[in-house]
Coordinates of C-alpha atoms and ligand atoms in Angstrom, one line a residue:
M19 CA 0.1 0.0 0.1
E20 CA 1.5 3.4 -1.1
Y21 CA -0.4 6.1 0.1
F22 CA 2.1 8.9 -0.5
K23 CA 2.5 10.0 -4.4
E24 CA 5.1 12.4 -5.8
E25 CA 2.7 15.6 -5.0
H26 CA 2.1 14.5 -1.4
N27 CA 6.2 14.2 -0.8
L28 CA 6.6 17.7 -2.4
F29 CA 3.9 19.2 -0.1
R30 CA 5.7 17.4 3.1
E31 CA 8.9 19.1 1.9
S32 CA 7.5 22.2 1.5
L33 CA 5.4 22.2 4.8
R34 CA 8.4 21.0 6.7
E35 CA 10.8 23.4 5.3
F36 CA 8.0 26.2 6.7
L37 CA 7.9 24.6 10.0
N38 CA 11.4 24.4 10.5
R39 CA 11.8 27.8 9.8
E40 CA 8.9 30.0 11.3
V41 CA 7.7 27.5 14.2
S42 CA 10.5 25.4 15.4
P43 CA 12.6 28.2 16.5
N44 CA 9.7 29.9 18.5
I45 CA 8.1 26.8 19.9
E46 CA 10.0 27.0 23.4
A47 CA 8.9 31.0 24.0
W48 CA 5.4 30.1 23.0
E49 CA 5.2 27.1 25.4
K50 CA 6.3 29.5 28.0
V51 CA 4.1 32.8 27.4
G52 CA 1.5 30.0 26.7
K53 CA 0.1 31.5 23.4
I54 CA 0.9 31.1 19.8
P55 CA 0.7 34.5 17.8
K56 CA -2.1 34.6 15.8
S57 CA 0.2 35.8 12.7
I58 CA 1.7 32.4 12.4
W59 CA -1.7 30.8 11.2
K60 CA -2.0 33.7 8.8
K61 CA 1.2 32.8 7.1
M62 CA 0.3 29.0 7.4
G63 CA -3.1 30.0 5.6
D64 CA -1.3 32.3 2.7
M65 CA 1.2 29.1 2.2
G66 CA -2.2 27.2 1.3
F67 CA -1.4 25.0 4.1
L68 CA -4.9 25.0 5.8
G69 CA -8.2 24.0 4.8
L70 CA -6.6 21.0 2.4
S71 CA -9.6 19.0 1.9
F72 CA -11.9 21.9 1.8
A73 CA -13.5 23.1 -1.5
E74 CA -11.7 25.6 -3.6
K75 CA -14.7 28.0 -3.5
Y76 CA -13.7 28.7 0.2
G77 CA -10.1 29.3 -0.7
G78 CA -9.8 25.1 0.5
S79 CA -7.4 22.9 -1.9
D80 CA -9.9 20.2 -2.7
L81 CA -7.2 17.5 -1.6
D82 CA -7.3 13.9 -0.5
F83 CA -7.2 12.9 3.0
F84 CA -3.4 11.8 2.8
F85 CA -2.5 15.6 2.3
E86 CA -4.0 16.0 5.9
V87 CA -2.3 13.1 7.0
I88 CA 1.0 14.9 6.4
F89 CA -0.4 17.7 7.8
N90 CA -0.7 16.3 11.1
E91 CA 2.5 14.2 11.3
E92 CA 4.6 17.2 10.3
L93 CA 3.0 19.2 13.2
G94 CA 3.2 16.1 15.4
R95 CA 7.1 16.1 14.8
L96 CA 7.2 19.4 16.2
N97 CA 6.8 17.9 20.1
S98 CA 4.4 20.7 21.2
G99 CA 0.9 19.2 21.8
G100 CA -0.4 22.8 22.1
F101 CA 0.5 24.0 18.7
V102 CA -0.8 20.7 16.9
V103 CA -3.9 20.7 18.9
T104 CA -5.0 24.5 18.4
Q105 CA -5.3 24.0 14.5
Q106 CA -6.8 20.4 15.0
V107 CA -9.7 21.8 16.8
V108 CA -10.1 24.4 14.0
Q109 CA -9.6 22.4 11.0
Y110 CA -11.1 18.7 12.3
M111 CA -13.2 19.3 15.4
S112 CA -15.0 22.5 14.5
A113 CA -15.2 23.8 11.2
P114 CA -16.3 20.3 9.4
Y115 CA -19.6 20.7 11.1
I116 CA -20.4 24.1 9.2
Y117 CA -18.9 22.5 6.1
K118 CA -20.6 19.4 6.1
Y119 CA -24.3 20.4 7.8
G120 CA -23.8 24.4 7.7
S121 CA -26.1 26.7 5.6
D122 CA -24.4 28.5 2.3
K123 CA -24.8 31.7 4.2
L124 CA -23.0 30.3 7.4
K125 CA -20.4 28.7 5.1
D126 CA -19.6 31.9 3.3
K127 CA -19.0 33.8 6.3
Y128 CA -16.9 31.5 8.3
L129 CA -15.0 29.1 6.1
P130 CA -12.9 31.4 3.9
G131 CA -11.3 32.8 7.4
I132 CA -10.8 29.4 8.8
I133 CA -8.9 28.6 5.6
S134 CA -6.8 31.9 5.3
G135 CA -5.8 31.5 9.0
D136 CA -7.8 34.7 10.0
L137 CA -10.4 33.1 12.1
I138 CA -9.8 30.6 14.7
S139 CA -12.7 28.3 15.8
C140 CA -13.4 26.1 18.7
I141 CA -15.9 23.3 19.7
G142 CA -17.9 23.4 22.7
I143 CA -19.4 20.3 23.9
T144 CA -17.9 19.5 27.7
E145 CA -19.8 21.0 30.7
P146 CA -18.8 21.1 34.7
D147 CA -21.6 18.3 34.8
A148 CA -21.5 16.5 31.5
G149 CA -18.2 15.1 30.1
S150 CA -18.1 11.6 28.8
D151 CA -22.0 11.6 29.3
T152 CA -22.5 13.9 26.5
K153 CA -26.3 13.4 26.4
N154 CA -26.8 15.1 29.8
I155 CA -25.6 18.6 28.7
Q156 CA -27.8 21.4 30.2
T157 CA -26.6 24.3 27.9
R158 CA -30.1 25.9 26.9
A159 CA -30.8 27.7 23.5
E160 CA -34.5 28.9 23.5
L161 CA -35.7 30.3 20.3
V162 CA -37.3 34.0 21.1
D163 CA -38.5 35.7 17.7
N164 CA -36.1 35.3 15.3
E165 CA -33.0 34.8 18.0
Y166 CA -31.6 32.0 20.1
V167 CA -31.0 32.8 23.6
I168 CA -28.3 30.9 25.1
N169 CA -27.7 30.1 29.0
G170 CA -25.3 27.7 30.5
S171 CA -21.6 27.1 30.7
K172 CA -19.0 25.1 29.0
T173 CA -15.6 23.7 30.2
F174 CA -12.1 22.5 28.7
I175 CA -12.7 24.5 25.7
T176 CA -9.6 24.4 23.6
N177 CA -9.1 27.9 21.8
G178 CA -11.8 29.1 24.4
L179 CA -10.2 32.4 24.9
Y180 CA -7.9 32.8 21.7
G181 CA -10.9 31.9 19.2
D182 CA -13.4 34.1 17.4
F183 CA -16.1 31.6 17.3
I184 CA -17.6 28.4 18.8
I185 CA -19.5 25.6 17.7
L186 CA -21.8 25.4 20.7
V187 CA -23.6 22.3 21.7
V188 CA -26.9 23.2 23.2
K189 CA -30.1 21.8 23.9
T190 CA -33.0 23.4 22.0
D191 CA -35.4 21.0 23.5
P192 CA -34.6 19.7 26.8
K193 CA -37.3 16.7 27.2
A194 CA -36.2 15.3 24.0
G195 CA -32.8 13.8 25.0
S196 CA -30.2 13.3 22.4
K197 CA -32.9 14.3 19.8
G198 CA -33.1 17.9 21.5
V199 CA -29.6 18.8 21.0
S200 CA -28.4 21.4 18.4
L201 CA -25.4 23.0 16.9
I202 CA -25.2 26.8 17.0
C203 CA -22.8 29.0 15.8
V204 CA -21.5 31.6 18.3
D205 CA -19.1 34.6 18.0
L206 CA -17.1 34.7 21.1
N207 CA -16.6 38.6 21.2
Q208 CA -20.4 39.4 22.4
N209 CA -21.8 40.4 25.5
G210 CA -22.8 37.6 27.9
I211 CA -20.0 35.6 27.7
T212 CA -17.5 35.5 30.3
K213 CA -14.1 33.5 30.0
N214 CA -11.7 32.2 32.2
K215 CA -8.4 30.5 31.6
I216 CA -7.9 27.1 32.8
N217 CA -4.2 26.1 34.2
K218 CA -3.1 22.8 32.6
L219 CA -0.9 19.9 33.3
G220 CA 0.6 20.4 29.8
W221 CA -0.4 21.7 26.2
H222 CA 1.2 24.8 27.5
S223 CA 1.1 26.8 24.1
S224 CA -2.6 26.2 23.7
D225 CA -5.3 28.0 25.9
T226 CA -8.3 26.0 27.2
A227 CA -11.1 27.8 29.0
E228 CA -14.4 27.8 31.0
L229 CA -17.0 29.8 29.3
S230 CA -20.3 30.9 30.5
F231 CA -23.3 32.0 28.5
D232 CA -25.8 34.5 30.2
D233 CA -28.8 35.6 28.0
V234 CA -26.4 35.1 24.8
R235 CA -28.5 36.3 21.8
V236 CA -27.7 34.5 18.4
P237 CA -29.5 35.0 15.1
K238 CA -31.5 31.8 14.2
E239 CA -29.9 31.5 11.0
N240 CA -26.6 30.6 13.1
L241 CA -28.2 27.1 13.9
I242 CA -25.9 24.4 12.0
G243 CA -28.2 22.1 9.7
E244 CA -31.6 21.1 11.6
E245 CA -32.8 21.6 15.1
G246 CA -32.5 18.2 17.2
K247 CA -30.0 16.6 14.7
G248 CA -26.9 18.0 17.0
F249 CA -26.0 14.8 18.7
Y250 CA -26.3 12.9 15.2
Y251 CA -24.0 15.4 13.5
L252 CA -21.3 15.0 16.6
M253 CA -21.5 11.2 16.3
N254 CA -20.3 11.2 12.8
G255 CA -18.0 14.1 13.3
L256 CA -16.0 12.9 16.3
Q257 CA -14.7 10.2 14.0
L258 CA -12.6 12.7 12.3
E259 CA -11.7 14.4 15.6
R260 CA -10.3 10.9 16.8
L261 CA -8.5 10.1 13.5
C262 CA -6.5 13.3 13.2
F263 CA -4.9 12.0 16.7
L264 CA -3.4 9.0 14.9
P265 CA -0.9 10.6 12.7
S266 CA 0.0 13.6 14.7
N267 CA 0.7 11.1 17.6
V268 CA 2.7 8.7 15.7
A269 CA 5.0 11.2 14.2
T270 CA 5.6 12.8 17.8
M271 CA 6.3 8.9 19.0
E272 CA 8.7 8.6 16.1
Y273 CA 10.4 11.8 17.2
A274 CA 10.9 10.7 20.7
L275 CA 12.5 7.3 19.8
S276 CA 14.5 9.2 17.5
E277 CA 15.8 11.6 19.9
S278 CA 16.2 9.0 22.3
L279 CA 18.6 6.8 20.1
N280 CA 20.5 10.1 19.2
Y281 CA 21.0 10.7 22.9
M282 CA 21.8 7.2 24.0
S283 CA 24.4 6.9 21.3
Q284 CA 26.2 9.7 23.1
R285 CA 25.8 9.3 26.7
N286 CA 28.3 6.9 28.6
A287 CA 28.0 4.7 31.6
F288 CA 30.1 2.2 33.0
G289 CA 32.7 2.7 29.9
R290 CA 30.2 2.4 26.9
T291 CA 27.3 4.2 25.2
I292 CA 24.2 3.3 26.8
D293 CA 23.0 2.1 23.5
K294 CA 25.0 -1.0 24.3
F295 CA 22.9 -2.2 27.3
E296 CA 20.7 -5.1 26.5
V297 CA 17.7 -4.2 28.5
L298 CA 17.9 -0.4 26.8
R299 CA 18.0 -2.1 23.4
H300 CA 15.3 -4.5 24.2
R301 CA 13.2 -1.8 25.0
V302 CA 13.8 0.1 22.0
S303 CA 12.8 -3.1 20.2
Q304 CA 9.6 -3.3 21.8
L305 CA 8.6 0.3 21.7
S306 CA 9.4 0.3 17.8
S307 CA 7.7 -2.6 16.9
E308 CA 4.6 -1.6 18.7
L309 CA 5.0 1.9 17.1
E310 CA 5.5 0.5 13.4
A311 CA 2.6 -1.8 14.0
L312 CA 0.5 1.4 15.0
K313 CA 1.5 3.2 12.1
A314 CA 0.5 0.6 9.7
F315 CA -2.9 0.5 11.5
S316 CA -3.4 4.5 11.7
Y317 CA -2.6 4.6 7.7
Y318 CA -5.3 1.7 7.5
C319 CA -7.7 4.0 9.3
C320 CA -6.8 7.0 7.3
D321 CA -7.2 5.2 4.2
L322 CA -11.0 3.8 5.1
F323 CA -11.7 7.7 5.6
D324 CA -9.9 8.9 2.4
K325 CA -12.0 6.3 0.8
G326 CA -15.4 7.9 2.1
I327 CA -15.9 5.5 4.7
Y328 CA -16.3 6.9 8.4
D329 CA -15.8 3.8 10.6
V330 CA -16.5 4.2 14.1
K331 CA -14.9 1.0 15.1
S332 CA -11.5 1.5 13.5
C333 CA -11.2 5.1 14.6
S334 CA -12.1 4.3 18.2
M335 CA -9.4 1.4 18.0
G336 CA -7.2 3.6 16.7
K337 CA -7.6 6.7 19.2
L338 CA -7.4 4.3 22.2
I339 CA -4.1 2.4 21.0
V340 CA -2.4 5.4 19.8
T341 CA -3.1 7.5 23.1
E342 CA -2.2 4.9 25.3
L343 CA 1.1 4.0 23.4
H344 CA 2.1 7.7 23.2
E345 CA 1.9 7.6 27.2
K346 CA 3.9 4.6 27.4
I347 CA 6.6 5.7 24.8
S348 CA 6.8 9.3 26.6
T349 CA 7.3 7.4 29.8
Q350 CA 9.6 5.0 28.8
C351 CA 11.8 7.4 26.6
L352 CA 12.1 9.7 29.2
Q353 CA 13.6 7.2 31.1
F354 CA 16.4 6.9 28.7
F355 CA 17.5 10.4 29.5
G356 CA 18.0 9.5 33.3
G357 CA 17.8 12.7 35.1
N358 CA 18.1 14.9 32.2
G359 CA 14.9 13.4 31.0
Y360 CA 13.2 15.1 33.9
T361 CA 14.6 18.9 32.9
E362 CA 13.2 21.2 30.4
D363 CA 16.5 21.2 28.5
Y364 CA 15.8 17.9 26.7
P365 CA 12.5 17.4 24.7
M366 CA 11.0 14.4 26.8
A367 CA 9.8 16.4 29.7
R368 CA 7.3 18.5 27.5
M369 CA 6.4 15.4 25.5
F370 CA 5.7 13.6 28.6
R371 CA 3.3 16.4 29.8
D372 CA 1.5 16.6 26.6
S373 CA 0.9 13.2 26.1
R374 CA -1.2 12.7 29.5
I375 CA -4.2 14.5 28.0
G376 CA -4.5 11.7 25.1
T377 CA -6.3 9.2 26.7
I378 CA -8.7 11.9 28.3
G379 CA -9.5 14.3 25.5
G380 CA -11.9 13.6 22.4
G381 CA -13.6 10.7 24.4
T382 CA -11.5 8.8 27.4
S383 CA -10.1 5.5 26.8
E384 CA -12.7 4.0 28.7
I385 CA -15.4 5.5 26.4
M386 CA -13.5 4.0 23.4
R387 CA -13.7 0.5 25.0
E388 CA -17.6 1.2 25.8
I389 CA -18.2 1.8 22.1
I390 CA -15.6 -1.3 20.6
A391 CA -17.3 -3.2 23.1
K392 CA -20.6 -2.6 21.8
V393 CA -19.4 -3.1 18.1
I394 CA -17.3 -6.5 19.0
I395 CA -19.7 -8.2 21.5
D396 CA -23.2 -6.6 20.9
D397 CA -22.8 -6.5 17.4
V398 CA -24.1 -2.8 17.0
K399 CA -23.7 -1.5 13.6
Y400 CA -23.1 2.3 13.3
E401 CA -24.0 3.8 10.1
K402 CA -21.1 4.1 7.8
T403 CA -21.7 7.7 6.5
K404 CA -19.7 9.4 3.9
S405 CA -16.5 11.3 5.2
N406 CA -16.3 15.1 3.6
V407 CA -13.2 14.4 1.8
N408 CA -13.6 13.1 -2.0
S409 CA -14.2 9.5 -2.0
K410 CA -12.1 7.3 -4.0
E411 CA -14.8 4.6 -3.8
N412 CA -11.8 1.9 -3.9
S413 CA -12.5 -1.3 -2.0
V414 CA -10.1 -2.0 1.4
N415 CA -8.9 -5.2 2.0
T416 CA -10.0 -6.0 5.6
D417 CA -10.4 -10.1 5.0
F418 CA -7.3 -10.9 6.8
S419 CA -7.6 -14.7 6.5
N420 CA -8.5 -14.7 3.2
Q421 CA -6.8 -17.6 1.5
D422 CA -5.6 -15.3 -1.4
N423 CA -3.2 -13.6 1.3
I424 CA -2.1 -16.7 2.9
S425 CA -1.3 -18.1 -0.4
S426 CA 0.8 -15.2 -1.9
L427 CA 2.8 -15.0 1.8
D428 CA 3.3 -19.0 0.7
K429 CA 4.8 -17.9 -2.3
L430 CA 6.8 -15.5 -1.0
D431 CA 8.9 -18.0 0.8
K432 CA 8.5 -15.9 4.1
P433 CA 8.2 -18.5 7.1
D434 CA 8.3 -15.7 9.7
L435 CA 5.4 -13.7 8.2
I436 CA 3.5 -16.7 7.8
L437 CA 4.0 -17.6 11.7
A438 CA 2.8 -13.6 12.4
T439 CA -0.2 -14.5 10.4
K440 CA -0.9 -17.6 12.0
T441 CA -0.6 -16.5 15.3
I442 CA -2.8 -13.5 14.6
T443 CA -5.4 -15.9 13.4
I444 CA -5.1 -18.2 16.6
A445 CA -5.5 -14.8 18.5
E446 CA -8.7 -14.1 16.6
N447 CA -10.0 -17.5 16.9
T448 CA -9.5 -17.5 20.7
L449 CA -11.4 -14.2 20.8
D450 CA -14.1 -15.3 19.2
I451 CA -14.5 -18.7 21.1
T452 CA -14.5 -16.2 23.9
I453 CA -17.2 -14.0 22.8
K454 CA -19.4 -16.7 22.1
H455 CA -18.7 -18.1 25.3
I456 CA -19.4 -14.9 27.4
N457 CA -22.8 -14.1 25.6
L458 CA -24.2 -17.4 26.8
A459 CA -26.4 -17.3 29.9
D460 CA -25.7 -19.6 32.5
G461 CA -28.4 -21.3 34.8
K462 CA -29.7 -17.9 36.5
G463 CA -29.7 -16.3 32.8
D464 CA -26.5 -13.9 33.5
K465 CA -24.1 -13.5 30.8
K466 CA -20.9 -12.7 31.6
S467 CA -20.8 -10.0 28.8
S468 CA -22.6 -7.9 30.9
S469 CA -19.3 -7.5 33.0
Q470 CA -17.8 -4.0 32.0
S471 CA -14.5 -5.5 32.9
I472 CA -14.7 -8.5 30.7
R473 CA -16.2 -6.0 27.9
H474 CA -13.3 -3.8 28.1
Q475 CA -10.4 -6.3 28.2
I476 CA -12.5 -7.8 24.9
A477 CA -12.4 -4.1 23.5
Q478 CA -8.6 -3.8 24.2
L479 CA -7.5 -7.1 22.9
A480 CA -9.6 -6.8 19.8
S481 CA -8.2 -3.4 18.9
E482 CA -4.7 -4.9 19.5
I483 CA -5.4 -7.7 17.0
E484 CA -6.9 -5.5 14.3
C485 CA -3.6 -3.1 14.6
S486 CA -1.5 -6.4 14.3
K487 CA -3.5 -7.5 11.1
Q488 CA -3.3 -4.4 9.5
F489 CA 0.7 -4.3 10.2
V490 CA 1.1 -7.8 8.5
H491 CA -1.4 -6.5 5.4
S492 CA 0.9 -3.6 5.3
I493 CA 4.4 -5.8 4.9
N494 CA 2.8 -8.3 2.6
S495 CA 1.8 -5.2 0.4
K496 CA 5.3 -3.8 0.3
F497 CA 7.3 -6.7 -1.1
E498 CA 6.3 -5.5 -4.5
I499 CA 8.0 -2.1 -3.8
M500 CA 10.8 -3.1 -0.9
E501 CA 13.3 -5.8 -1.1
N502 CA 14.6 -5.6 2.4
L503 CA 11.8 -6.0 5.2
E504 CA 13.8 -7.9 7.6
K505 CA 13.4 -5.6 10.4
E506 CA 9.5 -5.1 9.7
I507 CA 8.8 -8.9 9.6
S508 CA 11.1 -9.6 12.8
M509 CA 8.8 -6.6 14.6
A510 CA 5.5 -8.3 13.1
K511 CA 6.7 -11.8 14.4
L512 CA 7.6 -10.4 17.9
T513 CA 4.5 -8.2 18.4
S514 CA 2.1 -11.2 16.8
I515 CA 3.6 -13.9 19.2
Q516 CA 3.1 -11.5 22.3
L517 CA -0.4 -10.5 21.3
M518 CA -1.3 -14.3 21.1
D519 CA 0.1 -14.8 24.5
R520 CA -1.7 -12.1 25.8
V521 CA -5.1 -12.8 24.2
V522 CA -4.8 -16.4 25.3
S523 CA -4.1 -15.8 28.9
K524 CA -6.7 -13.4 29.3
C525 CA -9.3 -15.2 27.7
F526 CA -8.6 -18.3 29.8
Q527 CA -9.0 -16.0 32.9
M528 CA -12.3 -14.6 31.3
F529 CA -13.9 -18.4 31.0
G530 CA -13.3 -18.5 34.8
P531 CA -12.5 -21.7 36.9
Y532 CA -12.5 -25.4 35.2
D533 CA -11.5 -28.5 37.0
N534 CA -8.7 -29.4 34.8
L535 CA -7.2 -28.2 31.7
E536 CA -8.0 -31.3 29.4
H537 CA -11.9 -29.9 29.5
H538 CA -11.0 -26.5 28.9
P539 CA -12.4 -25.1 25.5
L540 CA -9.2 -23.2 24.8
E541 CA -7.1 -26.5 25.8
K542 CA -5.9 -27.0 22.3
I543 CA -5.1 -23.3 21.5
F544 CA -3.5 -23.0 25.0
Q545 CA -0.9 -25.8 24.2
N546 CA -0.5 -24.6 20.7
S547 CA 0.3 -21.2 21.4
K548 CA 2.9 -22.2 24.2
M549 CA 4.6 -24.6 21.7
I550 CA 5.1 -21.5 19.5
Q551 CA 6.3 -19.4 22.3
I552 CA 9.0 -21.9 23.1
S553 CA 10.1 -22.5 19.7
N554 CA 10.7 -18.7 19.1
S555 CA 12.9 -17.0 21.3
K556 CA 11.7 -13.3 21.9
S557 CA 14.9 -12.3 22.9
D558 CA 16.6 -13.4 19.7
L559 CA 13.9 -11.2 18.1
H560 CA 14.7 -8.2 20.4
D561 CA 18.3 -8.7 19.7
N562 CA 17.7 -8.8 15.9
I563 CA 15.6 -5.9 15.8
S564 CA 17.4 -3.6 18.1
K565 CA 20.9 -4.3 16.2
L566 CA 19.0 -3.3 12.9
I567 CA 17.6 -0.1 14.2
I568 CA 20.6 1.0 16.5
E569 CA 23.3 -0.1 14.4
K570 CA 21.7 1.0 10.9
Ligands
FAD5 C1 -6.7 19.8 28.0 C2 -8.0 19.7 27.4 C3 -8.5 20.2 26.1 C4 -10.0 19.7 26.0 N1 -10.6 20.4 25.0 C5 -11.9 20.1 24.5 C6 -12.9 21.1 23.7 O1 -12.1 21.9 22.8 N2 -14.3 21.1 23.7 C7 -15.0 20.3 24.4 O2 -16.0 20.2 24.5 N3 -14.1 19.4 25.4 C8 -12.9 19.6 25.7 N4 -12.4 18.6 26.7 C9 -13.2 18.1 27.6 C10 -12.6 16.2 27.4 O3 -13.3 16.0 26.3 C11 -13.3 15.7 28.4 O4 -12.5 15.9 29.6 C12 -13.4 14.3 28.3 O5 -14.4 13.8 27.4 C13 -13.9 13.8 29.6 O6 -14.8 14.1 30.4 P1 -14.8 14.7 32.1 O7 -13.4 15.5 31.9 O8 -16.0 15.2 32.4 O9 -14.6 13.3 32.6 P2 -15.7 12.2 33.3 O10 -16.8 11.9 32.0 O11 -16.3 13.0 34.4 O12 -14.9 11.0 33.6 C14 -14.3 10.8 34.6 C15 -13.5 9.3 34.5 O13 -14.8 8.4 34.7 C16 -14.6 7.4 33.5 N5 -15.8 7.3 32.9 C17 -17.0 7.9 32.6 N6 -17.8 7.1 32.0 C18 -17.7 6.1 32.2 C19 -18.2 5.0 32.0 N7 -19.6 4.7 31.4 N8 -17.3 3.8 32.0 C20 -16.2 3.9 32.5 N9 -15.5 4.8 33.1 C21 -16.2 5.9 32.9 C22 -13.8 8.4 32.6 O14 -13.1 7.4 31.5 C23 -12.6 9.3 33.4 O15 -12.1 8.2 33.6 C24 -10.8 19.2 27.0 C25 -10.3 18.4 28.0 C26 -9.0 18.6 28.4 C27 -8.1 18.3 29.7

C-alpha cells in the first residue's frame, strides 16, 4: 500500500521547510508565554497549508485525506501538543460541522477565514457536569422571535479565549433527550460571554477555557443544519476528531524514539554508550515494534476515511491504541534520558506532560472501550456515513484470513511472516470463541458479557488484534516495492507472538475456573500457543530488531 505519491512528498517537503523555519525556533517561547501568535496561522493560510480538503470555492485545496495526514504528521514532529491541537480543533473538530451541515450563508461567512488563517474556531461540548456523558449537557438555547437565547456553561474548551467563534452544543428541546441537541455557531466577542483560562498540566501553548453564557443572543440563521440533529452530527464528526490524533501522535512518538537513540548513542555509563545495554536495546526494539504496527494501522484507518468511509470501530480502536502507546513511549523514552529527561533542557519533559491528555480528551480510553465493546460483543452496527473528503470509492482489504493472502505469503517464502499471520489468526479465533462463551447465559440467565471489566478487556484485545492484522497486511503489500523488510518482519513476528500470548491468557481468565485443562474449551489453543512461544525466542528477536535499528 503506497499512500503517498510525488505530489504528497513535495507538499511534505515544503510544509516541513516552513515549520522548521517559522515554527520550531519559536515553540519554546510560545510554550513559556502560553500563547501562539495568530500571525503564524495567517502565514500558513497564505502558503496554502490550511483547509487542505475543503472546497476551492471557500479557499480550500480540495485535496485527498493523505495531505491532511501529512499536515498532522509534520505538526506532530514539532513535539508541542499545544501547537498541534490549536489547529486540529479548527480544521477537524469544529469547522467541518459548518462545512458538512451548515447553510451557504454560514459557510460563506466562516470557512474562508478558517482557511486563510484569519479565524480560529472551537467546539463546545463539555460542561462542568457533563463530559463523557454528552447526552446530559444542560446549556439551553431557546428560540425567542428570530433569535436563540443561550444560557449555560462549558468547560475545557480549547481555543476558548483565543478563538473567534464556537460551535456550541446546546439543548433546544430539553425533554427530547439526544433528539433535543442542536449545534449553533456563536461569535465569542459578544456580550454575555464570560471566559476564564484553565491552568493545565501540559499543552502549554494552547489555551483552554471555561465559558459561561448569560442570555447570549444569536440569530436563528446561526443554527447548523436542523434543530434536534446536533447529537447525530456530533457522533459522525467525532470520528474525524479521533482520527487526526493518529498521524500526529505517531509522528511525535517517532520523534521521541529518534531523539532517544541519538541521546543513547552519546551518553556514556560504565565505559560504554548506553545504547549497548541489553535491556535498553530490547526496550527500543519493543517500543519501535509496537509503533511500527500502530503506524500501519493508522494509515489503514486514514485510508478508510479517504475512501469515504466513516468507520466508528476503526477510529475508536485507533484513538484508544495511539493515545495509550503515546503515554507509554513518552514515559519510557524519558527514562532513557535519566535525570536529563526530567529537565526542560531536553525534549522528553514536554512530551511527557503533553501525552497525558491523549487518553482523556476527545473521548476517554474507557469510553473508546465502551464503543468498541458494543460493536464487537453486542454486534451494534454504526452507520458508515460518508466522510467529507473526495471519496476514491475503492475497496479496502479487510479480510485477513483470506486464502489469497495466505497463499501469496507462501509464495514469497517468508516463514516468519506466515508465523505472524498464524499467531494473529489464533488470537482472533480465541477471542471469537470467548465472545461466544460470554454471550451464553448461565443457569440463572446471567451473561458474563454484562461485566464491564470483561467487555473492556475484549475491546482492548480486539483493537490490538486489528492493529496487528493491518501491520502484517502492510508488510505483505510492501514486497512489491521494497526488497529488504527483515526488520518489519521480525517486528511483526515479535508483536504477534506477544499478542497471541496476551489474548490466550486473558481469555482463559475470562472463562473462569475449570476442573482441569483437558476439559477447557481453549485447551488446544493454549498448547499450540505455548509451543509457538517456546520454539521462538523473543530475546533473539529483540536482539535482531535492536541491532537493525541501532546499528543501521
Ligand atoms: C486539555 C483539554 C482540552 C479539552 N478540549 C475540549 C474542547 O475543545 N471541547 C470540549 O467540548 N471538550 C474538551 N475537553 C474535555 C474532554 O473531552 C473531557 O475532559 C473528556 O471527554 C472527559 O470528560 P470529563 O472530564 O467530564 O470526565 P468524566 O466524564 O467525568 O470521566 C471521569 C472518569 O470516569 C470515567 N468514565 C466516565 N464514564 C464512564 C463509563 N461509562 N465507564 C467507565 N468509565 C467511565 C472516564 O473515562 C474518566 O476516567 C478537553 C479536556 C482537556 C483536559
